[in-house]
Amino acid sequence: MELQLLRLQLDDCQESRTHIEKVSEDKSNFIAILSHEVRTPMNGILSMVELLQRTRLDEEQNSYVDILQTSSNSLMSLVNNLLDMSKMEAGKMKLNKDPFDVINTVEDLTYALAPRAFEKGVGIHLNVHSDIPLFVMGDALKVRQIIMNLLQNAIKFTHKGNIKVSVFLLPPKFENRLTVKIAIEDTGIGISEEQLEHIFEVYSQLHLDKDNIYGGTGLGLSISKHLVELMDGEIQVKSMHGVGTEVSLTLHFEQYTDLPSIPFQTDILQGLRILLLDSNVESVNIISDMLTEWGAQVTTTSSMNERFFDELYHHAYDLTLIDLEMIDHEQWLKDRLKIQQQSIFLLAPLGQKVEGEFRDTFDTVITKPIRKIHMLNSILALQHSQR
């Protein structure tokens, strides 16, 4: 009798399991079909918005088009996130394994999103170590998706200060694999200890208020965690309410080539004397470390005053780097005449127009966030032209 009862219970359990699996599969199929049906007209809308932006529009019409584009992109992002969650729940999310450049991937994404930070008056900086190989084997699209989610969050919740994106190697955790750490630090609104406990839950929005000024579905972090774990990696969040947040990823890749990402000798700028004018402490530290790593001698200053020009008059610098925010344009056109023989690079935020007579006063313009390879190539080109 007991055996028969157990068999009946087992049959019921099996039937329930089959039913649950069928419901889950039906839900996944429904979301996949719905996502496809929504994305098709959404792509049409986005294409028409792009075409509309190329036509002559007045200021009011431009503002309407901008809202239309922002709303369309948000809806497309929501559809893609729902599809990803559906695939994960159904166990259908698969990894690709192709060669890709980790540093270029991170830098390209940072460049794409940096103007949003600059518009808010927030600095964004790249701190990329040079010992990462040129190519690794992994799923570039999923790495991009993770970093984009995290970087968009950092920009959304940071209203002053800085965002720093760091990439460096860790001692390998697995044999014949590389361990890369990617960290995104911000000086944003931060997260309380209580909120940290729920940070990776599906549909969890950490910063809710009556005005819903931040928006979002709460899917981004949950999806990022799933993707990181799918790649046998780890994701950690450290935060303090009102101070800022650091999200770090530890990812493991197969090495595709042992060529360094930035091929140079550590003494390639040996003996070069450089004066750096920048008031942003984070920026000064990163640029100074970068140049010192290549053998240059770096002197820093934080104000374009008489002392700055006195420094240029009395010391023979090979190159001066000046941040755009340090310059009064009209005054600079007069002051530049005093130092005509000096080689000067301008450091300007990506998207900032630098043109005309003002642009002609600089040997070159290096965009922020600074890519190491851009900085190095610009300095080497200057040295070559002076020979």
Tab-separated table of C-alpha atoms in Angstrom:
chain	number	residue	atom	x	y	z
A	1	MET	CA	0.000	0.000	0.000
A	2	GLU	CA	2.786	2.427	0.949
A	3	LEU	CA	4.699	1.518	-2.210
A	4	GLN	CA	1.614	2.217	-4.334
A	5	LEU	CA	1.150	5.561	-2.589
A	6	LEU	CA	4.785	6.478	-3.213
A	7	ARG	CA	4.374	5.592	-6.892
A	8	LEU	CA	1.304	7.803	-7.136
A	9	GLN	CA	3.164	10.664	-5.477
A	10	LEU	CA	6.115	10.137	-7.809
A	11	ASP	CA	3.793	10.186	-10.833
A	12	ASP	CA	2.203	13.399	-9.544
A	13	CYS	CA	5.624	14.974	-9.076
A	14	GLN	CA	6.709	13.923	-12.556
A	15	GLU	CA	3.489	15.276	-14.025
A	16	SER	CA	3.928	18.582	-12.174
A	17	ARG	CA	7.525	18.833	-13.327
A	18	THR	CA	6.544	18.179	-16.940
A	19	HIS	CA	3.812	20.804	-16.656
A	20	ILE	CA	6.199	23.388	-15.170
A	21	GLU	CA	8.785	22.711	-17.885
A	22	LYS	CA	6.074	23.053	-20.546
A	23	VAL	CA	4.871	26.356	-19.052
A	24	SER	CA	8.456	27.650	-18.879
A	25	GLU	CA	9.124	26.635	-22.469
A	26	ASP	CA	5.855	28.215	-23.633
A	27	LYS	CA	6.758	31.430	-21.789
A	28	SER	CA	10.232	31.490	-23.350
A	29	ASN	CA	8.799	30.885	-26.823
A	30	PHE	CA	6.166	33.576	-26.295
A	31	ILE	CA	8.759	36.143	-25.208
A	32	ALA	CA	11.030	35.202	-28.114
A	33	ILE	CA	8.197	35.630	-30.637
A	34	LEU	CA	7.023	38.852	-28.968
A	35	SER	CA	10.582	40.243	-28.921
A	36	HIS	CA	10.984	39.521	-32.623
A	37	GLU	CA	7.615	41.090	-33.460
A	38	VAL	CA	8.399	44.216	-31.413
A	39	ARG	CA	11.975	44.609	-32.620
A	40	THR	CA	10.995	44.626	-36.294
A	41	PRO	CA	8.852	47.803	-36.093
A	42	MET	CA	11.233	49.314	-33.510
A	43	ASN	CA	14.136	49.038	-35.967
A	44	GLY	CA	11.950	50.849	-38.477
A	45	ILE	CA	11.180	53.604	-35.979
A	46	LEU	CA	14.866	54.046	-35.066
A	47	SER	CA	15.842	54.200	-38.750
A	48	MET	CA	13.200	56.851	-39.447
A	49	VAL	CA	14.368	58.858	-36.422
A	50	GLU	CA	17.938	58.842	-37.786
A	51	LEU	CA	16.695	60.009	-41.196
A	52	LEU	CA	14.538	62.689	-39.573
A	53	GLN	CA	17.545	64.017	-37.649
A	54	ARG	CA	19.320	64.675	-40.966
A	55	THR	CA	16.566	66.992	-42.161
A	56	ARG	CA	16.156	70.665	-41.295
A	57	LEU	CA	14.428	70.909	-37.936
A	58	ASP	CA	13.853	73.829	-35.648
A	59	GLU	CA	14.835	73.709	-31.956
A	60	GLU	CA	11.438	72.512	-30.767
A	61	GLN	CA	11.267	69.741	-33.383
A	62	ASN	CA	14.798	68.628	-32.503
A	63	SER	CA	13.792	68.238	-28.854
A	64	TYR	CA	10.819	66.066	-29.889
A	65	VAL	CA	13.064	63.874	-32.063
A	66	ASP	CA	15.570	63.492	-29.209
A	67	ILE	CA	12.786	62.315	-26.872
A	68	LEU	CA	11.543	59.916	-29.562
A	69	GLN	CA	15.015	58.448	-30.015
A	70	THR	CA	15.619	58.105	-26.270
A	71	SER	CA	12.258	56.423	-25.741
A	72	SER	CA	12.791	54.070	-28.687
A	73	ASN	CA	16.243	53.062	-27.451
A	74	SER	CA	14.851	52.416	-23.966
A	75	LEU	CA	12.101	50.212	-25.375
A	76	MET	CA	14.577	48.286	-27.538
A	77	SER	CA	16.824	47.772	-24.516
A	78	LEU	CA	13.863	46.462	-22.490
A	79	VAL	CA	12.915	43.993	-25.238
A	80	ASN	CA	16.488	42.711	-25.488
A	81	ASN	CA	16.745	42.335	-21.703
A	82	LEU	CA	13.493	40.372	-21.519
A	83	LEU	CA	14.699	38.058	-24.264
A	84	ASP	CA	17.992	37.517	-22.430
A	85	MET	CA	16.211	36.715	-19.165
A	86	SER	CA	13.962	34.258	-20.998
A	87	LYS	CA	16.960	32.488	-22.541
A	88	MET	CA	18.707	32.277	-19.182
A	89	GLU	CA	15.680	30.854	-17.405
A	90	ALA	CA	15.273	28.265	-20.173
A	91	GLY	CA	18.990	27.397	-20.089
A	92	LYS	CA	19.361	28.351	-23.752
A	93	MET	CA	21.965	31.073	-23.335
A	94	LYS	CA	25.167	29.858	-25.039
A	95	LEU	CA	28.700	31.215	-25.122
A	96	ASN	CA	30.699	31.910	-28.266
A	97	LYS	CA	34.453	31.579	-28.276
A	98	ASP	CA	36.235	33.861	-30.731
A	99	PRO	CA	39.408	35.982	-30.598
A	100	PHE	CA	38.828	39.587	-29.495
A	101	ASP	CA	40.757	42.503	-28.017
A	102	VAL	CA	39.679	43.107	-24.408
A	103	ILE	CA	41.241	46.571	-24.177
A	104	ASN	CA	39.687	47.810	-27.423
A	105	THR	CA	36.321	46.416	-26.342
A	106	VAL	CA	36.406	48.314	-23.036
A	107	GLU	CA	37.811	51.499	-24.554
A	108	ASP	CA	35.294	51.564	-27.437
A	109	LEU	CA	32.367	51.237	-25.019
A	110	THR	CA	33.771	53.912	-22.726
A	111	TYR	CA	34.205	56.230	-25.709
A	112	ALA	CA	30.645	55.562	-26.886
A	113	LEU	CA	29.153	56.441	-23.487
A	114	ALA	CA	31.608	59.125	-22.312
A	115	PRO	CA	29.732	62.096	-23.868
A	116	ARG	CA	26.748	61.327	-21.593
A	117	ALA	CA	29.018	61.708	-18.563
A	118	PHE	CA	30.664	64.874	-19.891
A	119	GLU	CA	27.234	66.445	-20.486
A	120	LYS	CA	26.587	66.075	-16.735
A	121	GLY	CA	29.960	67.557	-15.820
A	122	VAL	CA	31.247	64.136	-14.714
A	123	GLY	CA	34.804	63.119	-15.597
A	124	ILE	CA	35.367	59.683	-17.092
A	125	HIS	CA	38.804	58.058	-17.115
A	126	LEU	CA	40.468	54.964	-18.544
A	127	ASN	CA	43.072	53.194	-16.419
A	128	VAL	CA	44.279	50.355	-18.632
A	129	HIS	CA	47.343	48.290	-17.812
A	130	SER	CA	49.602	47.431	-20.726
A	131	ASP	CA	50.398	43.787	-20.027
A	132	ILE	CA	47.106	42.362	-21.340
A	133	PRO	CA	47.679	40.322	-24.540
A	134	LEU	CA	46.420	41.673	-27.841
A	135	PHE	CA	43.742	38.998	-28.280
A	136	VAL	CA	41.985	36.535	-25.996
A	137	MET	CA	39.391	33.844	-26.702
A	138	GLY	CA	35.900	34.552	-25.411
A	139	ASP	CA	32.438	35.940	-26.086
A	140	ALA	CA	33.027	39.588	-26.996
A	141	LEU	CA	29.326	40.445	-27.345
A	142	LYS	CA	28.492	39.270	-23.839
A	143	VAL	CA	31.510	41.058	-22.372
A	144	ARG	CA	30.316	44.233	-24.131
A	145	GLN	CA	26.796	43.742	-22.789
A	146	ILE	CA	28.026	43.374	-19.208
A	147	ILE	CA	30.284	46.425	-19.339
A	148	MET	CA	27.633	48.518	-21.066
A	149	ASN	CA	25.071	47.689	-18.356
A	150	LEU	CA	27.503	48.591	-15.581
A	151	LEU	CA	28.851	51.736	-17.217
A	152	GLN	CA	25.372	53.013	-18.048
A	153	ASN	CA	24.419	52.544	-14.380
A	154	ALA	CA	27.523	54.426	-13.231
A	155	ILE	CA	26.705	57.356	-15.525
A	156	LYS	CA	23.011	57.330	-14.579
A	157	PHE	CA	23.667	57.516	-10.833
A	158	THR	CA	26.692	59.855	-10.853
A	159	HIS	CA	25.980	63.595	-10.915
A	160	LYS	CA	29.383	64.982	-9.940
A	161	GLY	CA	32.945	63.792	-9.600
A	162	ASN	CA	34.429	60.985	-11.654
A	163	ILE	CA	33.951	57.541	-13.155
A	164	LYS	CA	37.044	55.382	-13.602
A	165	VAL	CA	37.170	52.278	-15.786
A	166	SER	CA	40.164	50.036	-14.990
A	167	VAL	CA	41.419	46.914	-16.769
A	168	PHE	CA	44.313	44.795	-15.516
A	169	LEU	CA	45.609	41.235	-15.210
A	170	LEU	CA	45.375	39.120	-12.067
A	171	PRO	CA	47.352	35.964	-11.298
A	172	PRO	CA	45.607	33.206	-13.314
A	173	LYS	CA	43.035	31.175	-11.408
A	174	PHE	CA	42.971	28.348	-13.960
A	175	GLU	CA	45.861	26.734	-15.815
A	176	ASN	CA	46.405	27.987	-19.393
A	177	ARG	CA	43.876	30.801	-18.902
A	178	LEU	CA	44.152	34.543	-18.326
A	179	THR	CA	42.351	36.246	-15.463
A	180	VAL	CA	41.293	39.810	-16.271
A	181	LYS	CA	39.747	42.222	-13.784
A	182	ILE	CA	37.542	45.067	-15.004
A	183	ALA	CA	36.477	47.616	-12.391
A	184	ILE	CA	34.085	50.553	-12.742
A	185	GLU	CA	34.313	53.060	-9.876
A	186	ASP	CA	32.085	56.104	-9.515
A	187	THR	CA	31.444	58.932	-7.075
A	188	GLY	CA	27.676	58.624	-7.477
A	189	ILE	CA	24.793	58.395	-5.030
A	190	GLY	CA	25.918	54.995	-3.758
A	191	ILE	CA	23.949	52.062	-2.355
A	192	SER	CA	23.017	51.325	1.244
A	193	GLU	CA	23.947	48.030	2.955
A	194	GLU	CA	20.317	46.938	2.904
A	195	GLN	CA	20.025	47.604	-0.840
A	196	LEU	CA	23.265	45.720	-1.553
A	197	GLU	CA	21.616	42.511	-0.348
A	198	HIS	CA	19.059	42.716	-3.183
A	199	ILE	CA	21.207	44.271	-5.888
A	200	PHE	CA	21.186	41.282	-8.257
A	201	GLU	CA	17.534	40.343	-7.869
A	202	VAL	CA	15.393	40.385	-11.016
A	203	TYR	CA	13.295	43.545	-11.439
A	204	SER	CA	14.880	45.076	-8.334
A	205	GLN	CA	15.181	48.854	-8.682
A	206	LEU	CA	17.449	50.204	-5.988
A	207	HIS	CA	16.727	53.887	-6.326
A	208	LEU	CA	12.956	54.266	-6.307
A	209	ASP	CA	11.311	57.565	-5.553
A	210	LYS	CA	7.947	59.193	-6.146
A	211	ASP	CA	9.231	61.006	-9.235
A	212	ASN	CA	10.971	57.910	-10.649
A	213	ILE	CA	13.740	60.123	-11.998
A	214	TYR	CA	16.059	57.214	-12.730
A	215	GLY	CA	13.652	54.788	-14.403
A	216	GLY	CA	14.779	51.378	-15.638
A	217	THR	CA	13.519	47.849	-15.067
A	218	GLY	CA	16.159	46.509	-12.693
A	219	LEU	CA	17.099	43.801	-15.217
A	220	GLY	CA	20.593	45.035	-16.107
A	221	LEU	CA	22.487	43.912	-12.998
A	222	SER	CA	20.672	40.580	-12.818
A	223	ILE	CA	21.511	39.843	-16.452
A	224	SER	CA	25.125	40.939	-15.923
A	225	LYS	CA	25.503	38.560	-12.975
A	226	HIS	CA	24.059	35.658	-14.992
A	227	LEU	CA	26.406	36.372	-17.912
A	228	VAL	CA	29.476	36.670	-15.679
A	229	GLU	CA	28.676	33.368	-13.951
A	230	LEU	CA	28.008	31.742	-17.322
A	231	MET	CA	31.627	32.605	-18.166
A	232	ASP	CA	32.857	31.112	-14.839
A	233	GLY	CA	33.617	34.614	-13.613
A	234	GLU	CA	32.751	36.622	-10.529
A	235	ILE	CA	31.098	39.989	-9.962
A	236	GLN	CA	31.391	42.036	-6.782
A	237	VAL	CA	29.872	45.321	-5.653
A	238	LYS	CA	31.253	47.654	-3.002
A	239	SER	CA	29.345	50.790	-2.192
A	240	MET	CA	28.671	53.453	0.393
A	241	HIS	CA	25.518	55.530	0.328
A	242	GLY	CA	26.298	59.095	-0.745
A	243	VAL	CA	29.944	58.289	-1.516
A	244	GLY	CA	30.040	56.029	-4.573
A	245	THR	CA	30.144	52.502	-5.943
A	246	GLU	CA	32.699	50.085	-7.354
A	247	VAL	CA	31.587	47.116	-9.452
A	248	SER	CA	34.354	44.690	-10.380
A	249	LEU	CA	34.344	41.713	-12.746
A	250	THR	CA	36.812	38.872	-12.752
A	251	LEU	CA	36.715	37.059	-16.101
A	252	HIS	CA	38.763	34.148	-17.402
A	253	PHE	CA	39.875	33.816	-21.022
A	254	GLU	CA	41.993	31.511	-23.110
A	255	GLN	CA	45.073	33.260	-24.463
A	256	TYR	CA	44.996	33.622	-28.246
A	257	THR	CA	48.341	35.371	-28.661
A	258	ASP	CA	51.107	36.461	-26.319
A	259	LEU	CA	51.588	39.783	-28.143
A	260	PRO	CA	51.047	42.704	-25.748
A	261	SER	CA	48.084	44.967	-26.424
A	262	ILE	CA	50.300	48.065	-26.500
A	263	PRO	CA	53.699	47.097	-28.001
A	264	PHE	CA	56.382	49.393	-26.563
A	265	GLN	CA	59.509	49.383	-24.454
A	266	THR	CA	59.230	50.688	-20.903
A	267	ASP	CA	61.916	53.283	-21.693
A	268	ILE	CA	60.406	54.457	-24.977
A	269	LEU	CA	60.047	58.037	-23.644
A	270	GLN	CA	63.161	57.896	-21.482
A	271	GLY	CA	64.359	61.378	-20.501
A	272	LEU	CA	61.405	63.224	-22.037
A	273	ARG	CA	60.410	66.201	-19.847
A	274	ILE	CA	56.656	66.806	-19.714
A	275	LEU	CA	54.603	69.474	-17.935
A	276	LEU	CA	50.996	68.472	-17.196
A	277	LEU	CA	48.354	71.109	-16.413
A	278	ASP	CA	45.139	69.542	-15.093
A	279	SER	CA	43.099	70.178	-11.928
A	280	ASN	CA	41.346	66.771	-11.875
A	281	VAL	CA	43.282	64.631	-9.387
A	282	GLU	CA	42.098	61.333	-10.916
A	283	SER	CA	43.132	62.453	-14.386
A	284	VAL	CA	46.526	63.726	-13.183
A	285	ASN	CA	47.314	60.438	-11.433
A	286	ILE	CA	46.392	58.291	-14.439
A	287	ILE	CA	48.254	60.421	-17.007
A	288	SER	CA	51.337	60.798	-14.772
A	289	ASP	CA	51.528	57.053	-14.146
A	290	MET	CA	51.094	56.360	-17.859
A	291	LEU	CA	53.930	58.684	-18.907
A	292	THR	CA	56.237	57.693	-16.051
A	293	GLU	CA	55.748	54.040	-17.004
A	294	TRP	CA	57.270	54.918	-20.386
A	295	GLY	CA	60.274	56.628	-18.769
A	296	ALA	CA	59.184	60.288	-19.024
A	297	GLN	CA	59.802	62.868	-16.285
A	298	VAL	CA	56.464	64.475	-15.385
A	299	THR	CA	55.862	67.755	-13.555
A	300	THR	CA	52.260	68.616	-12.649
A	301	THR	CA	50.493	71.891	-11.959
A	302	SER	CA	46.816	72.707	-11.387
A	303	SER	CA	46.423	76.346	-12.413
A	304	MET	CA	47.259	78.443	-15.491
A	305	ASN	CA	48.707	81.363	-13.555
A	306	GLU	CA	51.965	83.311	-13.626
A	307	ARG	CA	53.708	80.383	-11.968
A	308	PHE	CA	52.663	78.140	-14.853
A	309	PHE	CA	54.156	80.481	-17.475
A	310	ASP	CA	57.202	81.058	-15.301
A	311	GLU	CA	57.688	77.284	-15.203
A	312	LEU	CA	57.624	77.201	-19.007
A	313	TYR	CA	59.999	80.171	-19.348
A	314	HIS	CA	62.677	78.833	-17.029
A	315	HIS	CA	62.517	75.084	-17.673
A	316	ALA	CA	63.079	73.383	-20.980
A	317	TYR	CA	60.105	71.034	-21.314
A	318	ASP	CA	59.877	68.803	-24.369
A	319	LEU	CA	56.077	68.773	-24.186
A	320	THR	CA	53.266	70.466	-22.286
A	321	LEU	CA	49.850	68.836	-21.827
A	322	ILE	CA	46.971	71.195	-20.991
A	323	ASP	CA	43.417	70.235	-20.061
A	324	LEU	CA	40.782	72.260	-21.912
A	325	GLU	CA	38.996	73.251	-18.694
A	326	MET	CA	42.124	75.102	-17.558
A	327	ILE	CA	42.004	77.592	-20.436
A	328	ASP	CA	40.346	80.965	-20.904
A	329	HIS	CA	40.095	80.992	-24.723
A	330	GLU	CA	40.550	84.732	-25.325
A	331	GLN	CA	43.390	85.078	-22.825
A	332	TRP	CA	45.081	81.966	-24.193
A	333	LEU	CA	45.327	83.421	-27.713
A	334	LYS	CA	47.397	86.256	-26.210
A	335	ASP	CA	49.414	84.131	-23.785
A	336	ARG	CA	50.321	81.537	-26.408
A	337	LEU	CA	52.462	84.148	-28.172
A	338	LYS	CA	54.740	84.186	-25.131
A	339	ILE	CA	55.546	80.503	-25.562
A	340	GLN	CA	55.574	80.065	-29.340
A	341	GLN	CA	58.455	77.600	-29.324
A	342	GLN	CA	56.794	75.206	-26.856
A	343	SER	CA	55.177	71.966	-28.050
A	344	ILE	CA	51.701	71.815	-26.538
A	345	PHE	CA	48.999	69.128	-26.647
A	346	LEU	CA	45.407	69.934	-25.680
A	347	LEU	CA	43.449	67.365	-23.647
A	348	ALA	CA	39.754	67.769	-24.536
A	349	PRO	CA	36.612	65.780	-23.639
A	350	LEU	CA	35.280	63.604	-26.444
A	351	GLY	CA	32.613	65.493	-28.386
A	352	GLN	CA	33.948	68.944	-27.458
A	353	LYS	CA	34.514	71.054	-30.593
A	354	VAL	CA	38.023	72.498	-30.838
A	355	GLU	CA	38.486	74.439	-34.045
A	356	GLY	CA	39.606	77.625	-35.762
A	357	GLU	CA	42.364	79.910	-34.503
A	358	PHE	CA	42.164	78.356	-31.029
A	359	ARG	CA	42.812	74.844	-32.405
A	360	ASP	CA	45.812	76.110	-34.390
A	361	THR	CA	47.618	77.053	-31.167
A	362	PHE	CA	48.123	73.364	-30.297
A	363	ASP	CA	50.299	70.725	-31.944
A	364	THR	CA	47.543	68.158	-31.546
A	365	VAL	CA	44.352	67.429	-29.600
A	366	ILE	CA	44.056	64.255	-27.514
A	367	THR	CA	40.522	63.317	-26.558
A	368	LYS	CA	39.474	62.288	-23.069
A	369	PRO	CA	39.074	59.601	-21.800
A	370	ILE	CA	42.651	59.075	-22.938
A	371	ARG	CA	43.593	55.876	-24.723
A	372	LYS	CA	47.201	54.966	-23.981
A	373	ILE	CA	47.952	54.068	-27.593
A	374	HIS	CA	46.648	57.485	-28.753
A	375	MET	CA	48.835	59.318	-26.246
A	376	LEU	CA	51.923	57.287	-27.127
A	377	ASN	CA	51.472	57.599	-30.900
A	378	SER	CA	50.931	61.374	-30.648
A	379	ILE	CA	54.129	61.871	-28.633
A	380	LEU	CA	56.167	59.618	-30.929
A	381	ALA	CA	54.821	61.485	-33.998
A	382	LEU	CA	55.871	64.813	-32.410
A	383	GLN	CA	59.368	63.491	-31.727
A	384	HIS	CA	59.659	62.214	-35.301
A	385	SER	CA	58.599	65.584	-36.747
A	386	GLN	CA	61.224	67.416	-34.653
A	387	ARG	CA	64.153	65.354	-35.938
